[in-house]
Coordinates of C-alpha atoms in Angstrom, one line a residue:
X1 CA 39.1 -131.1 -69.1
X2 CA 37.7 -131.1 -65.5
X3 CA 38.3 -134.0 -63.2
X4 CA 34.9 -134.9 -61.4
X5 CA 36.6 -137.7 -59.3
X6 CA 35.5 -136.8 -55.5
X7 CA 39.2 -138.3 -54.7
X8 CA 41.1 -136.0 -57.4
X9 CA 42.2 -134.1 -54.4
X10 CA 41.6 -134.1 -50.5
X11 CA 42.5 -130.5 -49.3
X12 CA 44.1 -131.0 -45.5
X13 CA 46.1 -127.9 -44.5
X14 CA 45.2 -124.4 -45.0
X15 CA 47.2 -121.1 -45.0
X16 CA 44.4 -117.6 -44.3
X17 CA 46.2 -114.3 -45.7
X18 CA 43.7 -111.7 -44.5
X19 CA 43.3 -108.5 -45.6
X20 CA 40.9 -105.2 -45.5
X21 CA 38.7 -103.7 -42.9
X22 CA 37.9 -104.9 -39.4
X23 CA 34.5 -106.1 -40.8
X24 CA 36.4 -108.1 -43.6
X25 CA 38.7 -109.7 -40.1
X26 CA 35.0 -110.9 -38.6
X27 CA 34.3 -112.9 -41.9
X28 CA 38.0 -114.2 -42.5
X29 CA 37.6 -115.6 -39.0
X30 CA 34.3 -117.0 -39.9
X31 CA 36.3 -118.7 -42.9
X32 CA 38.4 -120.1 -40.1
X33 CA 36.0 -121.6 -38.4
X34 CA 34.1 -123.1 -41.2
X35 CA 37.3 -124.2 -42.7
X36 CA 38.2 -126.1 -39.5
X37 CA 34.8 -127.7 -38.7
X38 CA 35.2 -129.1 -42.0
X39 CA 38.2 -131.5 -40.6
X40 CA 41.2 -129.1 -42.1
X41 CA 43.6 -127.8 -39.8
X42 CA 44.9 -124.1 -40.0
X43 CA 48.7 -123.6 -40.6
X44 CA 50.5 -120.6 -40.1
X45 CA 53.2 -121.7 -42.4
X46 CA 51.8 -120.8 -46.0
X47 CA 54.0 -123.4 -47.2
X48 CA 52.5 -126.3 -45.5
X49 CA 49.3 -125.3 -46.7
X50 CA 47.6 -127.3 -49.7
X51 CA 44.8 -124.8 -50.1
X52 CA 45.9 -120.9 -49.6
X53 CA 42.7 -118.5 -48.8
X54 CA 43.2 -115.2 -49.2
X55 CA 40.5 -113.3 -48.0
X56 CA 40.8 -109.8 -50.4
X57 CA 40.1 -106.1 -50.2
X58 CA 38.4 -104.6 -53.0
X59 CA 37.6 -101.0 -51.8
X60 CA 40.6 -98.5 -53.4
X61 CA 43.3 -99.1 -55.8
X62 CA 46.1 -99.4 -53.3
X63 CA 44.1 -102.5 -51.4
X64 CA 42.7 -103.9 -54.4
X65 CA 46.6 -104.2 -56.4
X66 CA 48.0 -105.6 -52.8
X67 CA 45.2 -108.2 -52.9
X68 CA 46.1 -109.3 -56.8
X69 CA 49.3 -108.9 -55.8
X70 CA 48.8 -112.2 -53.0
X71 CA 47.4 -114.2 -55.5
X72 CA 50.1 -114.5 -58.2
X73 CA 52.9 -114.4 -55.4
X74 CA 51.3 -117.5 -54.5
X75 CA 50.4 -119.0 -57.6
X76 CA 54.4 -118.3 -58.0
X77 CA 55.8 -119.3 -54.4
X78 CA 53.4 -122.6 -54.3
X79 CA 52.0 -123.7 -57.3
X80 CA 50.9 -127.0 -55.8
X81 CA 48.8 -125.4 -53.5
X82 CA 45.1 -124.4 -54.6
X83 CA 44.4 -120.7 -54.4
X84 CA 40.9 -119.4 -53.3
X85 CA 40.6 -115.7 -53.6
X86 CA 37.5 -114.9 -51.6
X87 CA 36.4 -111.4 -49.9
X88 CA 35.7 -108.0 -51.4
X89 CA 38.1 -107.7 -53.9
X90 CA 36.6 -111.3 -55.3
X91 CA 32.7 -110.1 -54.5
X92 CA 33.2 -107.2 -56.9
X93 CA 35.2 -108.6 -59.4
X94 CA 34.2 -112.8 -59.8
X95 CA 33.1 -112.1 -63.6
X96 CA 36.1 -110.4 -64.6
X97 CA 38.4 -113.0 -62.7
X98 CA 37.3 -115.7 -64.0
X99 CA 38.9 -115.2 -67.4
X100 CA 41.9 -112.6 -66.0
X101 CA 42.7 -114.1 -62.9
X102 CA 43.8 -117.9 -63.9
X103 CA 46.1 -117.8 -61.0
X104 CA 43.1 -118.2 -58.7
X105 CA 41.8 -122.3 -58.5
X106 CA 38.5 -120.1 -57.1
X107 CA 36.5 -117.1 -56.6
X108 CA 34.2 -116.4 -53.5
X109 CA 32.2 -113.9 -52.6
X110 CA 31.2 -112.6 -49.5
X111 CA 27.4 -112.7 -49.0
X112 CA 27.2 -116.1 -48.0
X113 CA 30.0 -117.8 -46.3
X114 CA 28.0 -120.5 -45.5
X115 CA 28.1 -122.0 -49.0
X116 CA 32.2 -121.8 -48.8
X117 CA 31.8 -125.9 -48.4
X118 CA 30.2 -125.7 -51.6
X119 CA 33.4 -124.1 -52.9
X120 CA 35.9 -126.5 -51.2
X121 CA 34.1 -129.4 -52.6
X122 CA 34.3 -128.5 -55.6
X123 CA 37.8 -127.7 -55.9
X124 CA 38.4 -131.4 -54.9
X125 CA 36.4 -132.4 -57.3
X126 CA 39.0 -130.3 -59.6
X127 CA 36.9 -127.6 -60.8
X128 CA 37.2 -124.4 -60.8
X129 CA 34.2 -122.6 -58.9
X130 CA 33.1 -119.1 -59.3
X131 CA 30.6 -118.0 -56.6
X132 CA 29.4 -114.9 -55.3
X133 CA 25.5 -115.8 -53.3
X134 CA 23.4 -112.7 -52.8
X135 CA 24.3 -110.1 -50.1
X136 CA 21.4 -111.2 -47.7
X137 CA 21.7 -111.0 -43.8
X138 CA 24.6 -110.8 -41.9
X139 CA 27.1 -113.7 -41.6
X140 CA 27.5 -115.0 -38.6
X141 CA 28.9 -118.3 -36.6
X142 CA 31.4 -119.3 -34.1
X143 CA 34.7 -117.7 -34.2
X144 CA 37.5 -120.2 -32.2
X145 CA 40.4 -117.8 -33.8
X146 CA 40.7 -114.2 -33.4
X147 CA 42.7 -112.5 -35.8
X148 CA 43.3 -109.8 -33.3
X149 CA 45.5 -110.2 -29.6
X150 CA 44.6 -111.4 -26.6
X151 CA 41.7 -110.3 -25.1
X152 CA 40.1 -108.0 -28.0
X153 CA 37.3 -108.8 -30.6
X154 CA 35.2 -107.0 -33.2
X155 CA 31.6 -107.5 -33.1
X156 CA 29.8 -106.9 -36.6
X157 CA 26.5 -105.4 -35.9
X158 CA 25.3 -104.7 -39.6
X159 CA 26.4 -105.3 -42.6
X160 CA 26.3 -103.2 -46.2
X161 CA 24.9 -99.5 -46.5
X162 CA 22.3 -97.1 -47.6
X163 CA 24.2 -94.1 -47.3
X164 CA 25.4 -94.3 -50.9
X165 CA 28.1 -91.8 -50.7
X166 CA 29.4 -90.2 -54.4
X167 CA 32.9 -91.7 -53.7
X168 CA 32.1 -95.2 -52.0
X169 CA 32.0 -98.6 -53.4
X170 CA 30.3 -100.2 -50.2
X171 CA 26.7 -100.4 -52.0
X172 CA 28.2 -101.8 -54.8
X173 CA 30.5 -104.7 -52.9
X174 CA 28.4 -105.4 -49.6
X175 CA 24.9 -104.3 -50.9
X176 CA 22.0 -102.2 -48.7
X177 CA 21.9 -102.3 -45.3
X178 CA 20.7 -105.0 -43.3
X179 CA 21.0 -105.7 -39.5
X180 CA 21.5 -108.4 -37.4
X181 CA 19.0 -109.5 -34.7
X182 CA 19.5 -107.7 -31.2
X183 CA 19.3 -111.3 -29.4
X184 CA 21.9 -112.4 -31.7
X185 CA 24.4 -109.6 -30.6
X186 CA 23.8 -109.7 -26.9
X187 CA 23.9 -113.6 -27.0
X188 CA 27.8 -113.1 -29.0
X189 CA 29.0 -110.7 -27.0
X190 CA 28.1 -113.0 -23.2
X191 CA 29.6 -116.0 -25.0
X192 CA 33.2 -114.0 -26.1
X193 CA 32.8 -112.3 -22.4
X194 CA 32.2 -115.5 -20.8
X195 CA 35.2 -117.1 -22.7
X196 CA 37.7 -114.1 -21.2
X197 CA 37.2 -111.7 -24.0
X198 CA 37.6 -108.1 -22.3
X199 CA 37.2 -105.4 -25.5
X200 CA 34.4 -106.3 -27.9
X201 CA 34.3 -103.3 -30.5
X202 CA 31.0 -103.1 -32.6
X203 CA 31.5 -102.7 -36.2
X204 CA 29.6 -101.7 -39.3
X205 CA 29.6 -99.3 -41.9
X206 CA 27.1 -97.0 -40.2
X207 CA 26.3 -97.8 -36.3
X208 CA 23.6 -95.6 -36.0
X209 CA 21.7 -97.0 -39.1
X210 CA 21.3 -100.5 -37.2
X211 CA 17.8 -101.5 -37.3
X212 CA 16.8 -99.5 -40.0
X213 CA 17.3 -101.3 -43.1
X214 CA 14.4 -102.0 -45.6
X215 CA 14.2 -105.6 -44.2
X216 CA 15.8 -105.1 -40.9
X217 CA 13.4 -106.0 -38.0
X218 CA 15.8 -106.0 -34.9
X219 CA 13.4 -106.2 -32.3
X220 CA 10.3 -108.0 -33.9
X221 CA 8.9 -104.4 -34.6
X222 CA 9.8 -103.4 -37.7
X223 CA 12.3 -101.0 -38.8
X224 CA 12.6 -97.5 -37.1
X225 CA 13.4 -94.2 -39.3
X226 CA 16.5 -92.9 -38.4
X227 CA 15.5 -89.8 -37.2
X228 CA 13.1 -91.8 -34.2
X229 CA 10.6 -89.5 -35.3
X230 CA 7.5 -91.6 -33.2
X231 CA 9.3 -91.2 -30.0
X232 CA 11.1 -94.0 -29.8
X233 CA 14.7 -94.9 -28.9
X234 CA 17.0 -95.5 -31.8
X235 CA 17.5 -99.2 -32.8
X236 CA 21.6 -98.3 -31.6
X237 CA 20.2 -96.8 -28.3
X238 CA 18.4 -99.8 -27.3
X239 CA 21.1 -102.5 -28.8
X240 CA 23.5 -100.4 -26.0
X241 CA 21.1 -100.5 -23.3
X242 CA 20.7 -104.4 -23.9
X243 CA 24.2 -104.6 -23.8
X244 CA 24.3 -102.7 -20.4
X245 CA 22.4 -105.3 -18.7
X246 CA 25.1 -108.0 -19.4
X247 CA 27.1 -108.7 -16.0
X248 CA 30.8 -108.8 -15.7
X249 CA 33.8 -106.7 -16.7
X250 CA 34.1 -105.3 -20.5
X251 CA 34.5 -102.4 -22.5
X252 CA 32.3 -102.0 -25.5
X253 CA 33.5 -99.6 -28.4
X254 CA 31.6 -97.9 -30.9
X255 CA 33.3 -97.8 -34.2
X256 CA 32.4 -96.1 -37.4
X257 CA 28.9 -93.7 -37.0
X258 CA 28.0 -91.7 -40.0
X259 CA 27.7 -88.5 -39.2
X260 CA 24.3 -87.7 -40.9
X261 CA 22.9 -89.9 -38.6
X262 CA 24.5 -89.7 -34.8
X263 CA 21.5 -90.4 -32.6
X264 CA 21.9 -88.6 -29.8
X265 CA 19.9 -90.9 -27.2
X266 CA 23.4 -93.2 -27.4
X267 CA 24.8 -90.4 -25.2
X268 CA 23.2 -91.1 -21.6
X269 CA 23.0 -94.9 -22.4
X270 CA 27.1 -94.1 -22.6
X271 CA 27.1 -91.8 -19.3
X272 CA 25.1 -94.4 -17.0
X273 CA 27.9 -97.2 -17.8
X274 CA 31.4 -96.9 -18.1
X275 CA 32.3 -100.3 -19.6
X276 CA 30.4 -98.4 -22.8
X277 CA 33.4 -96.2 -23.9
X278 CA 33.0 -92.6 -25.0
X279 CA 35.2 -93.0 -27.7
X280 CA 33.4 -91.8 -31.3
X281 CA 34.8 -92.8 -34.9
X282 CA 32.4 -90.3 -37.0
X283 CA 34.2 -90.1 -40.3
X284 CA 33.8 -86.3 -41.3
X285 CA 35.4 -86.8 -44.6
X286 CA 35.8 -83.1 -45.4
X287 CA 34.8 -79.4 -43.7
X288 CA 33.8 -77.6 -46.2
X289 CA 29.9 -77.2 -47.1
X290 CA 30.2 -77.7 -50.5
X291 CA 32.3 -80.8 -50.8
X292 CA 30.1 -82.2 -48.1
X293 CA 26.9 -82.0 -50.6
X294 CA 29.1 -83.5 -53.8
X295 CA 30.3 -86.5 -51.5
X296 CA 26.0 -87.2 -51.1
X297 CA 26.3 -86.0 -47.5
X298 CA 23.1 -84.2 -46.0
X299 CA 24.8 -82.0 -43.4
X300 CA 27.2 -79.6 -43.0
X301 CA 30.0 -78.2 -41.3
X302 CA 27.9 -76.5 -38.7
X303 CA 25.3 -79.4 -37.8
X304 CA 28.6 -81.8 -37.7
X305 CA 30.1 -79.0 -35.5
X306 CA 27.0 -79.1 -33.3
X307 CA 27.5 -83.0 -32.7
X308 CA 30.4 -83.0 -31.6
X309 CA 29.7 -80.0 -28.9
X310 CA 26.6 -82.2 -27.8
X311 CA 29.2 -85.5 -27.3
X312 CA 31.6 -83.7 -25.3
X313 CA 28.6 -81.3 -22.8
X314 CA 27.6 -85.0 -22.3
X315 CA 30.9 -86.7 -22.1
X316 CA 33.3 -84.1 -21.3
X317 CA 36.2 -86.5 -21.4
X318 CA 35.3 -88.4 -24.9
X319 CA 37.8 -89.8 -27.0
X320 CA 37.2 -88.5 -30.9
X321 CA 38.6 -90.1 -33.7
X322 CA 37.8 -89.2 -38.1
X323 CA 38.5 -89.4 -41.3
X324 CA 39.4 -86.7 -44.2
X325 CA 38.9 -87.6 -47.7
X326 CA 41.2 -85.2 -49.6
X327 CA 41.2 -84.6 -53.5
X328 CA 37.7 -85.4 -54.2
X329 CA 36.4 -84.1 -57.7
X330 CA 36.2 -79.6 -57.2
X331 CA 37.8 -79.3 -54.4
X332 CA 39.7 -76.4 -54.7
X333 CA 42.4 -74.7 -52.0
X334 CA 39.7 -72.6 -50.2
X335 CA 37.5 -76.0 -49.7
X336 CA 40.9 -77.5 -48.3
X337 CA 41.4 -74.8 -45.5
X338 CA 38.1 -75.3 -44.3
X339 CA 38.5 -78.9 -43.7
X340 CA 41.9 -77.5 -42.0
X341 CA 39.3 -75.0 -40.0
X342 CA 36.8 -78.1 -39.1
X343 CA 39.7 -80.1 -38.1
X344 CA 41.4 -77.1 -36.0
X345 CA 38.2 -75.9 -34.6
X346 CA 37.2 -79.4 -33.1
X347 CA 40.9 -80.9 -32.2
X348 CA 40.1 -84.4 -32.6
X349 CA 41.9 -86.7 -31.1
X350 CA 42.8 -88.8 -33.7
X351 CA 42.3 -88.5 -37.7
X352 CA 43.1 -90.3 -40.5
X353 CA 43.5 -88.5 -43.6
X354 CA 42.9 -89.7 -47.2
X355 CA 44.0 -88.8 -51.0
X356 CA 40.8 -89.8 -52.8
X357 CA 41.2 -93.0 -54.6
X358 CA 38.6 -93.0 -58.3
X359 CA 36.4 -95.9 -58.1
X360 CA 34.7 -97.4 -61.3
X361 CA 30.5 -97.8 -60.6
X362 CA 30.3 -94.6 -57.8
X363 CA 29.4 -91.1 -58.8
X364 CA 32.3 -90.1 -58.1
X365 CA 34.1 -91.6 -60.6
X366 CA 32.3 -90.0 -63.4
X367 CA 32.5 -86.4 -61.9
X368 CA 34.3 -83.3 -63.8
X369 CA 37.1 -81.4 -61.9
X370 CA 38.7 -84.4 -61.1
X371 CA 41.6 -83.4 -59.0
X372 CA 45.6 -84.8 -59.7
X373 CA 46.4 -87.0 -57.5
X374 CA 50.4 -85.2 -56.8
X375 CA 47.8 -82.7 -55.2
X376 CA 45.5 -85.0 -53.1
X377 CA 48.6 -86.3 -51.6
X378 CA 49.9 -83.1 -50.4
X379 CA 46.8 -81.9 -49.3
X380 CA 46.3 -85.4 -47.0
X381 CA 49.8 -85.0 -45.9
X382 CA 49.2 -81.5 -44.9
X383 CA 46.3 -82.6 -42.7
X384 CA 47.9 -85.4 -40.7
X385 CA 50.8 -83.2 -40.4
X386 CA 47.9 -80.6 -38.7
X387 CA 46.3 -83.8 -37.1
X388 CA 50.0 -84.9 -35.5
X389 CA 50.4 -81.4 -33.3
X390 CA 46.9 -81.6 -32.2
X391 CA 47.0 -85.2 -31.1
X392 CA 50.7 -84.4 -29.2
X393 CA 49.2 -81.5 -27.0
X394 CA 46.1 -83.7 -26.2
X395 CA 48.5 -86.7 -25.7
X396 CA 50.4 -84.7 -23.3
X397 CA 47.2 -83.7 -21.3
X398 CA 47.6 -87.2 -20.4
X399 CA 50.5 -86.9 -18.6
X400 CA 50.0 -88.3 -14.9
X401 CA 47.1 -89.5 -15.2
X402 CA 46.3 -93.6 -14.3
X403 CA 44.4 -95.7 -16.6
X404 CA 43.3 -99.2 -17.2
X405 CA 45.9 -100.6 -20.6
X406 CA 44.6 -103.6 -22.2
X407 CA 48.0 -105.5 -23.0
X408 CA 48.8 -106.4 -26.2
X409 CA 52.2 -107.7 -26.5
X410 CA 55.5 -108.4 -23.9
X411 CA 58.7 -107.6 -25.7
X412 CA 61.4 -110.0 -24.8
X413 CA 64.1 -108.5 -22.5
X414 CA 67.0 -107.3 -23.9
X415 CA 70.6 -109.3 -23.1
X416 CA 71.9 -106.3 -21.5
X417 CA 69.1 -105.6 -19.1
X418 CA 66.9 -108.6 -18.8
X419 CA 65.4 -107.3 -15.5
X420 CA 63.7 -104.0 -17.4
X421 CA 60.3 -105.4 -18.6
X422 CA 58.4 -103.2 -21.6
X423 CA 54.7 -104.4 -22.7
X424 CA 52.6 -102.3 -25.5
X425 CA 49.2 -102.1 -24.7
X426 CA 46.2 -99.8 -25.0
X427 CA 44.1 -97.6 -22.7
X428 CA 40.4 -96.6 -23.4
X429 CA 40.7 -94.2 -25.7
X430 CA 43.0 -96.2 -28.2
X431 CA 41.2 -98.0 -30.6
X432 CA 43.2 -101.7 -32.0
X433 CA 45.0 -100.5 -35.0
X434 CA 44.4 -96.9 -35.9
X435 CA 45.7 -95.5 -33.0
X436 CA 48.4 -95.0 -30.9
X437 CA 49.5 -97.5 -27.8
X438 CA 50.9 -97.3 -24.4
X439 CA 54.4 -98.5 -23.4
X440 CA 54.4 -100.1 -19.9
X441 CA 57.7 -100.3 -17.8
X442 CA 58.1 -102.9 -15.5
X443 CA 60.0 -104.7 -13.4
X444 CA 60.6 -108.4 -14.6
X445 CA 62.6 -109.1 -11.3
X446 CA 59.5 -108.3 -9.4
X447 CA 56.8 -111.9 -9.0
X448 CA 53.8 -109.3 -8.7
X449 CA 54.5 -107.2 -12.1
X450 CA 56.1 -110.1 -14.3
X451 CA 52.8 -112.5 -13.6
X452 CA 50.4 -109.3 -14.1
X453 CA 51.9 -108.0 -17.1
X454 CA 50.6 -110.9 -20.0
X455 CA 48.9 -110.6 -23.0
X456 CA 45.4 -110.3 -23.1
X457 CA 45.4 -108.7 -19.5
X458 CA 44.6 -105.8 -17.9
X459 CA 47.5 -103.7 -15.3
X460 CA 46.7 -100.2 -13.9
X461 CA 49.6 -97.6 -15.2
X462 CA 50.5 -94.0 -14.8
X463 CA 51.4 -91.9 -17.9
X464 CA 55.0 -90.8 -17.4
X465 CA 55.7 -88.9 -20.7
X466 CA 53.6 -88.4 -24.5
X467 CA 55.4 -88.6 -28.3
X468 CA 53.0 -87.4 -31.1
X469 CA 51.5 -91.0 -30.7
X470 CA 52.3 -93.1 -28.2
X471 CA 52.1 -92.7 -24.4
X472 CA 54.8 -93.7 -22.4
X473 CA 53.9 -95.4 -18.5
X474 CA 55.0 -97.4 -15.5
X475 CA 53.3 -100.2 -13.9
X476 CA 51.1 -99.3 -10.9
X477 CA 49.4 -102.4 -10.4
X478 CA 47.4 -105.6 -11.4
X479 CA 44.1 -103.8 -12.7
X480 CA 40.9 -104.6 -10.3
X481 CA 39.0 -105.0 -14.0
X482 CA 40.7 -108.3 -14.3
X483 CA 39.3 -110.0 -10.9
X484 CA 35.9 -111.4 -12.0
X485 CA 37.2 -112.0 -15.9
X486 CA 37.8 -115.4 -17.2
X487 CA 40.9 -116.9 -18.5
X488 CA 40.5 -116.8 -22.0
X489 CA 39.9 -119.9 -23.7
X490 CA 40.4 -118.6 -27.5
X491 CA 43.2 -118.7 -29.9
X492 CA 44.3 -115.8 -31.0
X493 CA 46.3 -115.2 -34.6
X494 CA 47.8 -112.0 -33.5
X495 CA 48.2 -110.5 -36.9
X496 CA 48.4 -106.9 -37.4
X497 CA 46.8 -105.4 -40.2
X498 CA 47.5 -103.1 -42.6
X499 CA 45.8 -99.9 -42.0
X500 CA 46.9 -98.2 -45.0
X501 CA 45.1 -100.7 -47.4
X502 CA 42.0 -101.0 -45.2
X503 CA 39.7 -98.0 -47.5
X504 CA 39.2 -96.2 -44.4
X505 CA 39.2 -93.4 -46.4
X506 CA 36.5 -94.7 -48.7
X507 CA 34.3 -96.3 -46.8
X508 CA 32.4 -94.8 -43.8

């Protein structure tokens, strides 16, 4: 029987295992925030913790079994502690969970995180909640704790999608697309760059689709078609130019634009200010024509071809990162060289590459000519081993050159050298996570270099030598970017994520 006695339990401490995409990170610091406002303090110690959230991935099978996977190691390492399993993995699966999950004391979706009180309560009142609110709007709120390091932040722009790609569960987890007011984005990112945040990176499922959702009305107009048809600037175009007229010292970073739908007005918008970086995340998916149509996908080789040649006449030095899905149902060995072709002929810069992953309530999953998955493996690995030599020659075009490298971490000396300083950090054209860093030597015995080199700030470095992912540099100086910044007054988790059960492959 359930206890309804308000003082069954008082939940004090809690524990946030995080998992999934960068827009998954925005909400599980959202969960933070609430959780704390509430009067709970956040441990980092799951074992202090009295309620353990762990905010899921539900998007392929790899994510999804690591999420499950959380939840009975915790049940089993603390099973005094209550478990809430909230995220994707619990927006798409709550009906199922409540009768195969008992490990979990409760199940929250996403759509709402305001009502995650609601769920707290009642777990004090010893029940056992199941509760997933419609997907309306995008959540938003205050965000004290970054899960990301110093100095870096992701900035959700729109949430869900229309796209309704044949192998995608997005629609079926996060709903249609909906977008959040302009006002509210510009006003988010002054705050974070008024409280010393220096790289905000917008996310969504589709960045060029802002504004155009069936309720969206961004700008107190309307929606706009995608295709700006009347004339007008894209929804995306003017978010960017809004964003331009903020003052100070920033980089902005586009992350994740559907190909289908790359708005070319973006492109001067980018050229007229270089704290908008021209780096592109346009997941390709595949080369070849025919695969293209099967995954829902409205344009081909050629057109996507044509995009990229119109980002790099306007932005000659662009920084180009995709995704291969590999193993989709019908692909055969001549639709796998021309996704080698596509990726040859356009030499991205970076690429992540995919073995499909069959998901239950997509088109995809029902499709004949289902491909074994021994094969989709080989056929991913045979692109990122493609991917690796083209990103080591572009890497070494790097080569003494200066840039701007966002500091991530300081590594502790070493007892043999203590005066040799190494920092990992990131220049422009890395984005957090998916790419590769830049190693910065230093000198620790030097006042100038050991009080510029920190976490969360900026030094000015010249490339000394390239790997096949990482960039190797020296100090040059403090970095004239960090003069008018703030000291940021955030806390920062510093958690990496894993990118190998974020769906990337799956999901734009």
């Amino acid at each position: 029987m359930e206890n309804t006695n308000w003082w069954y339990l008082k939940l004090t401490k809690f524990f946030l295992d995080q998992h999934g995409c960068a827009k998954n990170q925005v909400d599980g610091e959202l969960i933070i925030n609430r959780l704390v406002k509430r009067g709970m303090q956040q441990t980092f110690d799951e074992n202090e913790a009295d309620l353990i959230v762990i905010n899921s991935c539900g998007f392929i099978v790899s994510a999804k079994e690591e999420s499950i996977n959380a939840v009975i190691e915790s049940r089993k390492n603390h099973p005094n502690a209550k478990i809430l399993l909230a995220g994707c993995l619990a927006e798409r699966y709550a009906d199922a969970f409540r009768d195969d999950l008992p490990e979990a004391d409760a199940i929250f979706g996403n759509g709402d995180l305001s009502k995650l009180d609601e769920v707290v309560t009642d777990i004090e009142k010893g029940h056992r909640p199941v509760l997933t609110p419609p997907q309306k709007g995008v959540c938003g709120g205050d965000r004290d704790m970054l899960l990301a390091f110093s100095g870096s932040a992701y900035v959700k722009i729109t949430e869900g999608c229309n796209n309704n790609c044949s192998y995608c569960a997005i629609p079926v987890i996060r709903g249609e697309l909906r977008s959040r007011k302009a006002s509210e984005i510009v006003e988010e990112i002054k705050s974070l760059v008024n409280r010393g945040i220096f790289e905000l990176n917008l996310v969504g499922q589709d960045l060029a689709a802002y504004g155009t959702g069936r309720e969206d009305d961004v700008y107190g107009e309307g929606s706009s078609p995608l295709n700006c048809a009347d004339g007008k600037a894209s929804p995306l175009s003017r978010l960017l130019e809004d964003i331009s007229k903020i003052e100070g010292d920033f980089w902005i970073r586009l992350l994740y634009i559907h190909p289908d739908h790359f708005t070319e007005d973006i492109l001067p918008v980018i050229a007229r200010d270089d704290r908008i970086l021209p780096y592109f995340d346009i997941p390709f998916q595949s080369g070849d024509n025919e695969m293209i149509k099967k995954m829902n996908r409205k344009g081909t080789a050629e057109q996507y071809l044509s995009v990229v040649n119109k980002i790099r006449e306007v932005l000659p030095d662009c920084a180009l990162r995709t995704t291969f899905l590999t193993g989709f149902a019908g692909e055969t060995d001549a639709a796998q060289a021309n996704t080698r072709k596509f990726l040859n002929d356009i030499s991205f810069d970076w690429s992540g590459c995919f073995p499909y992953s069959k998901e239950e309530d997509t088109p995809g999953y029902k499709m004949k000519k289902q491909v074994p998955e021994a094969i989709a493996k080989a056929r991913a690995e045979e692109l990122e081993l493609l991917q690796a030599d083209i990103t080591k020659k572009r890497l070494a075009l790097r080569c003494g050159k200066e840039y701007d490298v966002l500091i991530e971490e300081v590594v502790e000396p070493s007892e043999e050298n203590e005066s040799e300083g190494l920092a990992i950090g990131r220049a422009w054209f890395q984005a957090p996570e998916v790419d590769g860093n830049v190693v910065v030597q230093y000198d620790r015995d030097n006042p100038e270099e050991l009080k510029a080199v920190q976490s969360g700030r900026l030094v000015r470095v010249k490339v000394v030598s390239s790997g096949a992912v990482d960039l190797d540099s020296v100090f040059v100086s403090d970095s004239p970017l960090n003069k008018n910044r703030k000291e940021t007054d955030m806390d920062f988790a510093e958690l990496r994520i894993n990118s190998e059960a974020r769906g990337e492959s799956q999901t734009e």
